[in-house]
Coordinates of C-alpha atoms in Angstrom, one line a residue:
M262 CA 108.8 95.3 52.4
P263 CA 108.5 97.3 55.5
N264 CA 105.1 98.8 56.3
R265 CA 104.9 102.6 55.7
S266 CA 101.6 103.3 57.0
F267 CA 103.2 105.7 59.7
S268 CA 104.3 109.0 58.4
F269 CA 106.5 111.3 60.4
S270 CA 108.6 112.5 57.3
S271 CA 107.4 116.1 57.6
L272 CA 108.5 116.3 61.3
P273 CA 111.8 118.2 61.9
N274 CA 114.6 116.2 63.8
Q275 CA 115.7 119.0 66.0
V276 CA 113.9 120.9 68.6
S277 CA 113.9 124.9 68.4
E278 CA 116.5 126.6 70.9
Q279 CA 113.6 128.9 71.8
L280 CA 111.5 126.3 73.3
P281 CA 110.8 127.2 77.2
R282 CA 112.1 124.6 79.8
S283 CA 108.7 123.5 80.8
A284 CA 108.1 122.5 77.3
I285 CA 111.1 120.3 77.3
L286 CA 110.3 118.9 80.7
G287 CA 106.7 118.3 79.7
I288 CA 105.5 120.4 82.5
M289 CA 102.1 122.5 82.4
S290 CA 103.6 125.6 84.0
T291 CA 100.2 127.2 83.9
S292 CA 98.2 124.3 85.3
R293 CA 96.2 125.1 88.2
T294 CA 96.9 123.1 91.5
I295 CA 93.7 121.9 93.3
T296 CA 95.4 119.4 95.6
H297 CA 95.7 120.6 99.2
P298 CA 99.1 121.2 100.4
R299 CA 98.7 118.3 103.3
D300 CA 97.8 115.7 100.5
L301 CA 100.7 116.8 98.2
L302 CA 103.0 116.3 101.3
T303 CA 101.7 113.2 102.8
S304 CA 101.5 111.4 99.3
A305 CA 105.1 112.5 98.3
M306 CA 106.5 111.5 101.7
E307 CA 104.9 107.9 101.4
R308 CA 106.4 107.5 98.2
I309 CA 110.0 108.8 99.2
Y310 CA 109.8 106.6 102.5
S311 CA 108.6 103.4 100.3
Y312 CA 111.5 103.7 98.2
R313 CA 113.8 103.9 100.9
M314 CA 115.0 107.6 100.0
T315 CA 114.7 108.6 103.6
T316 CA 114.0 107.1 106.9
T317 CA 111.5 107.1 109.5
S318 CA 113.0 110.2 111.4
G319 CA 114.9 111.7 108.3
G320 CA 113.7 114.6 105.9
N321 CA 111.1 117.0 105.6
L322 CA 109.1 118.6 103.0
S323 CA 107.0 122.0 102.5
I324 CA 105.2 123.9 100.4
L325 CA 104.6 127.5 100.3
D326 CA 101.0 128.5 99.5
D327 CA 99.6 131.8 97.8
E328 CA 98.5 133.2 101.1
G329 CA 102.0 133.3 102.5
S330 CA 101.6 130.1 104.6
I331 CA 104.3 127.4 104.8
W332 CA 102.9 123.7 105.2
I333 CA 105.6 121.5 106.6
T334 CA 106.0 118.0 107.7
P335 CA 106.1 117.7 111.7
A336 CA 109.4 116.8 113.7
R337 CA 109.7 113.5 115.2
I338 CA 106.7 111.8 113.7
D339 CA 107.1 108.3 111.9
K340 CA 107.5 109.0 108.1
G341 CA 106.4 105.9 107.1
G342 CA 103.0 106.6 108.5
L343 CA 102.5 110.4 108.2
R344 CA 98.9 111.4 107.9
R345 CA 97.4 114.5 106.5
E346 CA 96.6 116.0 109.8
D347 CA 99.9 115.7 111.0
I348 CA 101.1 118.3 108.5
M349 CA 101.9 121.8 110.3
E350 CA 100.9 125.1 108.9
I351 CA 103.1 128.3 109.7
R352 CA 101.1 131.5 108.7
P353 CA 102.8 134.7 107.9
D354 CA 102.4 136.1 111.3
G355 CA 104.3 133.5 112.8
A356 CA 101.1 131.5 113.9
I357 CA 101.7 127.4 114.2
I358 CA 98.6 125.4 113.6
G359 CA 98.5 121.8 113.9
P360 CA 98.9 119.1 116.6
H361 CA 102.8 118.8 116.5
K362 CA 106.1 121.0 116.4
P363 CA 106.9 121.9 112.8
S364 CA 110.1 120.3 111.6
S365 CA 113.3 121.2 113.2
E366 CA 114.7 122.2 109.7
F367 CA 112.0 124.9 109.3
P368 CA 114.5 127.7 109.5
F369 CA 116.2 126.6 106.2
H370 CA 112.7 126.3 104.6
R371 CA 111.7 129.9 105.5
M372 CA 115.3 131.0 104.5
I373 CA 115.2 129.5 101.0
Y374 CA 111.8 130.8 100.4
E375 CA 113.0 134.3 101.3
A376 CA 116.0 134.0 99.2
R377 CA 114.2 132.5 96.0
P378 CA 110.7 134.0 95.6
D379 CA 110.2 131.7 92.5
L380 CA 110.4 128.5 94.7
R381 CA 107.3 127.2 96.2
A382 CA 108.1 123.8 97.4
I383 CA 111.3 122.2 99.1
I384 CA 112.2 118.7 99.7
H385 CA 115.2 117.7 102.0
A386 CA 115.8 114.1 102.4
H387 CA 118.6 111.6 103.1
P388 CA 118.7 109.4 99.8
V389 CA 121.6 106.8 99.9
A390 CA 123.3 107.5 96.8
L391 CA 123.3 111.4 97.5
V392 CA 124.3 110.9 101.1
A393 CA 127.3 108.9 99.5
F394 CA 128.1 112.1 97.7
S395 CA 127.3 114.2 100.9
I396 CA 129.8 112.5 103.1
C397 CA 132.4 112.6 100.3
G398 CA 132.1 116.4 99.8
R399 CA 131.1 116.0 96.4
T400 CA 128.2 117.0 94.1
P401 CA 126.7 114.4 91.3
D402 CA 127.7 115.7 87.8
T403 CA 124.3 116.1 86.2
R404 CA 125.9 116.0 82.8
I405 CA 125.6 112.2 82.8
F406 CA 122.2 112.6 81.1
P407 CA 121.1 115.4 79.2
K408 CA 117.4 115.3 81.1
A409 CA 119.2 115.4 84.2
R410 CA 121.0 118.5 83.4
V411 CA 117.7 120.2 82.1
V412 CA 115.7 119.0 85.1
C413 CA 118.3 119.7 88.0
G414 CA 120.7 122.0 86.5
E415 CA 124.4 122.5 88.2
V416 CA 124.2 121.3 91.7
G417 CA 125.3 123.5 94.8
F418 CA 127.2 122.6 97.9
A419 CA 126.5 123.8 101.4
P420 CA 129.3 123.4 104.0
Y421 CA 128.3 121.7 107.4
A422 CA 126.5 123.5 109.9
L423 CA 124.2 122.1 113.0
P424 CA 121.1 120.4 111.8
G425 CA 118.3 123.2 112.8
S426 CA 120.3 125.9 113.1
E427 CA 120.1 129.3 111.7
A428 CA 123.8 128.9 110.5
L429 CA 122.7 126.1 108.4
G430 CA 119.8 128.0 107.0
R431 CA 122.0 131.0 105.8
S432 CA 124.6 128.2 104.5
I433 CA 121.7 126.7 102.3
A434 CA 120.1 129.7 101.6
A435 CA 123.1 131.3 100.1
E436 CA 123.5 128.5 97.6
F437 CA 120.1 128.8 96.5
A438 CA 120.5 132.6 96.1
K439 CA 122.9 131.7 93.4
G440 CA 120.6 130.3 91.4
F441 CA 120.9 126.4 92.1
H442 CA 117.7 124.5 92.4
C443 CA 119.6 121.2 94.0
V444 CA 122.0 121.9 96.9
M445 CA 124.2 119.2 98.5
L446 CA 124.7 119.5 102.4
E447 CA 127.9 118.4 103.8
N448 CA 127.7 115.2 105.8
H449 CA 123.8 115.7 105.8
G450 CA 121.9 115.0 102.5
V451 CA 120.3 117.3 100.0
V452 CA 117.8 119.8 99.5
V453 CA 115.6 120.5 96.2
G454 CA 113.4 123.5 95.5
G455 CA 110.9 123.9 92.4
A456 CA 108.2 126.4 91.4
T457 CA 105.6 123.6 92.1
F458 CA 105.6 120.6 94.6
R459 CA 105.7 118.3 91.3
E460 CA 108.6 120.1 89.8
A461 CA 110.7 119.8 93.2
F462 CA 109.8 116.1 93.4
M463 CA 110.9 115.5 89.8
R464 CA 114.2 117.2 90.5
F465 CA 114.7 115.3 93.8
E466 CA 114.2 111.6 91.9
T467 CA 115.9 112.8 89.1
L468 CA 119.1 113.7 90.9
E469 CA 119.0 110.6 93.1
F470 CA 118.7 108.5 89.9
A471 CA 121.7 110.2 88.3
A472 CA 123.7 109.9 91.8
K473 CA 123.0 106.2 91.9
T474 CA 123.7 105.7 88.5
I475 CA 127.1 107.3 89.0
V476 CA 127.8 105.2 92.0
K477 CA 127.0 102.0 90.1
A478 CA 128.8 103.2 86.9
S479 CA 132.0 104.0 89.0
A480 CA 132.3 100.3 89.9
L481 CA 132.6 99.5 86.1
G482 CA 135.0 102.2 84.7
K483 CA 135.2 105.7 83.8
V484 CA 131.9 107.5 83.8
R485 CA 131.4 109.3 80.4
H486 CA 129.4 112.6 80.5
A487 CA 127.1 113.7 77.7
G488 CA 128.8 116.0 75.4
T489 CA 127.6 119.3 73.6
E490 CA 126.4 117.2 70.8
D491 CA 124.5 114.8 73.0
F492 CA 122.7 117.8 74.5
A493 CA 121.6 118.9 71.0
A494 CA 120.5 115.3 70.3
E495 CA 118.2 115.5 73.3
K496 CA 116.5 118.5 71.9
R497 CA 114.0 116.4 69.9
L498 CA 110.5 117.6 70.6
G499 CA 109.7 118.5 66.7
N500 CA 106.4 119.6 65.6
P501 CA 103.2 118.4 67.3
L502 CA 101.3 115.6 65.3
Q503 CA 98.1 116.4 63.7
P504 CA 95.2 115.6 66.1
F505 CA 92.2 113.4 65.2
A506 CA 89.2 112.4 67.2
P507 CA 89.4 108.7 67.4
V508 CA 86.0 106.3 67.3
Q509 CA 85.0 104.8 70.4
A510 CA 87.7 102.3 71.8
S511 CA 87.1 98.8 70.9
S512 CA 87.1 96.3 73.7
A513 CA 90.7 95.1 72.6
E514 CA 92.1 98.7 72.8
R515 CA 90.3 99.2 76.4
E516 CA 92.2 95.8 77.6
L517 CA 95.3 96.8 76.0
R518 CA 95.1 100.4 77.8
R519 CA 94.5 98.6 81.1
E520 CA 97.5 96.3 80.6
L521 CA 99.8 98.8 79.2
A522 CA 99.2 101.3 82.5
A523 CA 99.5 98.4 84.8
F524 CA 102.9 97.6 83.3
V525 CA 104.2 101.3 83.5
R526 CA 103.0 101.5 87.2
R527 CA 104.6 98.1 87.9
G528 CA 107.9 99.4 86.3
Y529 CA 107.9 102.5 88.5
R530 CA 107.4 100.3 91.5
Q531 CA 110.2 98.0 90.5
R532 CA 112.5 100.9 90.1
L533 CA 112.9 100.2 86.5
L534 CA 112.0 103.8 85.6
I535 CA 111.4 107.1 87.5
S536 CA 108.2 109.1 87.6
T537 CA 109.3 111.4 84.6
E538 CA 111.1 109.0 82.7
G539 CA 110.3 106.0 80.4
S540 CA 108.2 105.6 77.3
F541 CA 106.2 102.5 77.0
S542 CA 104.1 101.7 74.0
A543 CA 102.2 98.6 72.5
R544 CA 100.5 98.0 69.0
V545 CA 96.8 98.1 68.7
S546 CA 96.8 97.3 65.0
D547 CA 98.9 97.7 61.7
N548 CA 99.0 101.3 62.0
A549 CA 98.0 102.4 65.4
F550 CA 99.7 101.9 68.9
L551 CA 99.1 103.4 72.4
I552 CA 102.0 105.3 74.0
T553 CA 102.7 107.2 77.5
P554 CA 101.9 110.9 77.5
R555 CA 104.5 113.5 77.9
G556 CA 105.0 114.7 81.3
C557 CA 102.8 112.1 83.0
D558 CA 103.7 110.8 86.7
R559 CA 104.6 107.1 85.6
A560 CA 103.8 105.9 89.2
L561 CA 99.9 106.9 88.7
L562 CA 99.5 106.5 85.0
T563 CA 95.7 105.6 84.1
P564 CA 94.6 103.9 81.0
E565 CA 92.7 107.2 79.9
E566 CA 95.8 109.3 79.8
L567 CA 97.7 106.8 77.4
V568 CA 97.8 108.5 73.8
L569 CA 96.5 106.9 70.7
V570 CA 98.7 107.4 67.7
E571 CA 97.1 106.2 64.4
G572 CA 98.8 106.8 60.8
G573 CA 100.9 109.5 62.1
R574 CA 98.1 111.4 64.0
T575 CA 97.6 111.9 67.7
E576 CA 94.4 111.5 69.7
E577 CA 93.3 115.1 70.2
G578 CA 93.8 116.8 73.5
K579 CA 96.9 114.6 74.4
V580 CA 100.6 115.1 73.9
P581 CA 102.5 111.6 73.1
S582 CA 105.9 111.0 74.5
F583 CA 109.1 112.1 72.8
A584 CA 109.9 108.9 71.7
T585 CA 106.6 108.6 69.3
R586 CA 108.4 109.1 66.1
L587 CA 111.1 106.4 66.8
H588 CA 108.4 104.1 68.2
A589 CA 106.5 104.5 65.0
A590 CA 109.1 103.8 62.8
I591 CA 110.1 100.7 64.6
Y592 CA 106.3 99.2 64.4
A593 CA 106.2 100.1 60.7
R594 CA 109.5 98.2 59.9
H595 CA 109.1 95.2 62.1
P596 CA 105.4 93.8 62.1
Q597 CA 106.3 91.2 64.8
V598 CA 107.3 93.7 67.3
K599 CA 104.0 94.3 69.6
A600 CA 105.4 96.3 72.3
I601 CA 108.4 98.8 72.9
V602 CA 109.8 100.2 76.0
N603 CA 112.5 102.9 76.8
A604 CA 113.5 102.9 80.4
T605 CA 115.8 103.6 83.0
P606 CA 116.7 100.7 85.0
V607 CA 119.8 102.0 87.2
N608 CA 122.2 99.1 86.8
A609 CA 121.7 98.6 83.2
T610 CA 121.9 102.3 82.5
A611 CA 125.4 102.4 84.3
Y612 CA 126.4 100.3 81.5
A613 CA 125.3 103.0 79.2
V614 CA 127.6 105.7 80.8
V615 CA 130.7 103.4 80.6
E616 CA 132.9 101.6 77.7
E617 CA 132.3 98.3 79.3
A618 CA 129.9 96.1 77.3
L619 CA 127.2 94.4 79.3
D620 CA 128.2 90.5 78.8
T621 CA 124.9 88.3 78.8
R622 CA 126.7 84.8 79.2
T623 CA 126.0 84.7 82.7
I624 CA 123.2 82.5 83.3
P625 CA 121.0 80.8 80.6
E626 CA 118.1 83.1 81.3
S627 CA 120.1 86.1 80.5
Y628 CA 121.5 85.0 77.3
V629 CA 118.2 83.5 76.0
F630 CA 116.2 86.6 77.0
L631 CA 118.8 89.3 76.1
R632 CA 120.9 87.7 73.4
E633 CA 123.8 90.1 72.7
V634 CA 123.0 93.6 74.0
A635 CA 123.5 96.4 71.4
R636 CA 125.1 99.8 72.2
L637 CA 123.7 102.9 70.4
P638 CA 124.8 106.4 70.5
L639 CA 122.6 109.0 72.0
S640 CA 122.5 110.9 68.6
I641 CA 119.9 108.3 67.4
L642 CA 117.2 110.4 69.2
S643 CA 117.8 113.1 66.6
E644 CA 118.3 111.0 63.6
N645 CA 115.7 110.0 60.8
P646 CA 113.6 107.3 62.9
D647 CA 113.5 105.2 59.7
D648 CA 117.1 104.9 59.5
V649 CA 117.3 104.1 63.3
A650 CA 114.5 101.3 62.9
A651 CA 116.5 99.7 60.2
R652 CA 119.5 99.2 62.7
L653 CA 117.3 97.4 65.3
R654 CA 116.8 93.8 64.9
P655 CA 113.8 92.1 66.8
D656 CA 115.8 88.9 67.2
F657 CA 118.3 90.9 69.1
P658 CA 115.6 92.7 71.1
V659 CA 118.0 94.8 73.7
S660 CA 119.8 98.0 73.3
L661 CA 121.6 100.4 75.5
I662 CA 121.5 104.2 74.4
E663 CA 124.4 105.7 75.7
N664 CA 123.8 108.4 78.5
D665 CA 120.3 107.9 78.2
G666 CA 119.1 104.2 79.2
A667 CA 117.8 101.0 77.6
M668 CA 115.4 100.2 74.5
V669 CA 113.7 96.9 74.7
L670 CA 111.7 95.2 72.0
G671 CA 108.9 92.5 72.7
T672 CA 106.5 90.4 70.7
S673 CA 103.9 91.0 73.5
L674 CA 103.9 93.8 76.6
L675 CA 104.8 91.0 78.9
D676 CA 107.7 89.8 76.9
A677 CA 109.1 93.5 76.7
F678 CA 108.5 94.1 80.3
D679 CA 110.2 90.7 81.2
R680 CA 113.2 91.3 79.1
L681 CA 113.6 94.6 80.8
E682 CA 113.6 92.8 84.3
V683 CA 116.0 90.3 83.1
L684 CA 118.2 93.2 81.6
E685 CA 118.3 95.0 85.1
T686 CA 119.0 92.0 87.3
T687 CA 121.9 90.7 85.0
A688 CA 123.2 94.1 85.1
E689 CA 123.0 94.2 89.0
A690 CA 124.4 90.9 89.3
L691 CA 127.5 91.7 87.1
I692 CA 128.1 94.8 89.3
N693 CA 127.8 93.0 92.4
S694 CA 130.2 90.5 91.3
R695 CA 133.1 93.0 91.3
N696 CA 133.5 92.6 94.9
L697 CA 133.6 88.8 94.8
G698 CA 136.2 88.0 91.7
P699 CA 136.2 87.4 88.1
V700 CA 133.0 86.4 86.3
K701 CA 133.3 83.0 84.8
V702 CA 131.0 83.3 81.8
M703 CA 129.4 80.6 79.9
G704 CA 131.8 79.1 77.1
E705 CA 130.9 78.9 73.4
D706 CA 129.8 75.4 73.6
V707 CA 127.0 76.2 76.1
I708 CA 126.1 79.3 74.1
R709 CA 125.9 76.9 71.1
E710 CA 123.7 74.5 73.0
L711 CA 121.4 77.3 74.1
R712 CA 121.1 78.5 70.6
E713 CA 120.0 75.2 69.5
A714 CA 117.8 74.3 72.3
F715 CA 115.7 77.5 72.1
H716 CA 116.2 78.2 68.3
L717 CA 118.3 81.7 68.6
P718 CA 119.8 83.1 65.8
A719 CA 123.4 83.6 65.8
A720 CA 125.0 87.2 66.5

């Protein structure tokens, strides 16, 4: 008999159409920024460079502060070793403060700010997937994921002009003046703007993820974009849970918080999720679990930020992930499940936007860890979570959610994370094999031998 100690029956399945975009994105639009522009720019450039989303000499970032100064990365300085003292300030009167020359692309930063007073941060870089679109004269269709469409909107396209020129600045600013937040530059790269630097970075990373997924998926077949009904399914915020003040955390809960936060950060480093996407949870007890908060930066998540959900109530002062209701229903129905991951590894997600199935009969590890990978419609996110949980089987712990990503169940955090990594490496190997020849999958006799050796259930 399923455990019914979690209760979310009073929560609506659909979000109100009137919710502001900041609520959908998990952004606190009224939050007060206290980090200096120098530190925001250097830390972001370190992340962008570390994940090969720009080169040593490529890309430039800027912030327009409340006093009208534009803080911008310098020209001809190693992006892999940028220091806070390298950041240049251009004051409203044109005075240049700092030890270097400002980026040669400063003209288009200035023109964008003039064309769009609502923007206070700009990112320009040369991430590989977006450059691929740039040199083909195309823009990524962000309808591939409802969240990408909400975050990035439709993408503009600026015709080629000489880098650093006033002509390039006018070309880009004209596209931003039309209302685009993201603009592809012909044979150049991409420019993204935001009301805050966090918003700009979120758009930049989300757009590159969408572009990567489209590139990977195109090797598999026709890419499926989310339809109108899928965008309705994405609006699943529901009413907030009732808050409660938890008692002092036990040593076991504290250790689980540390472990869960560490796995989330590792997942980001391994590119299994992006900074604003992915929900990780772990069971604390029969009727309680920890889950990632809404709107957190997965790269920097701390144990203290994790949200305790107990008996259908949430730790006061925190807002849990959108996936909380679904995770609660899974834990209630399947006591053997101790951890759940929703993530967006790009190669596995490519299979979630095409018709082709992800065949796990590649190497023994893939079949043993993943079994048969189920495919679920995006609409499950707006269905009754108890019904969805009933469709999931812990003995077949991996599912792809169409136009969304992957869901993995585990008997522990390590088990769930391991399966997620195996899923992504399996998907990447299958996609890479397309250039080599037909895949020779393991035969039924091998599969039968694996099932017997590892006590695996039949599909």
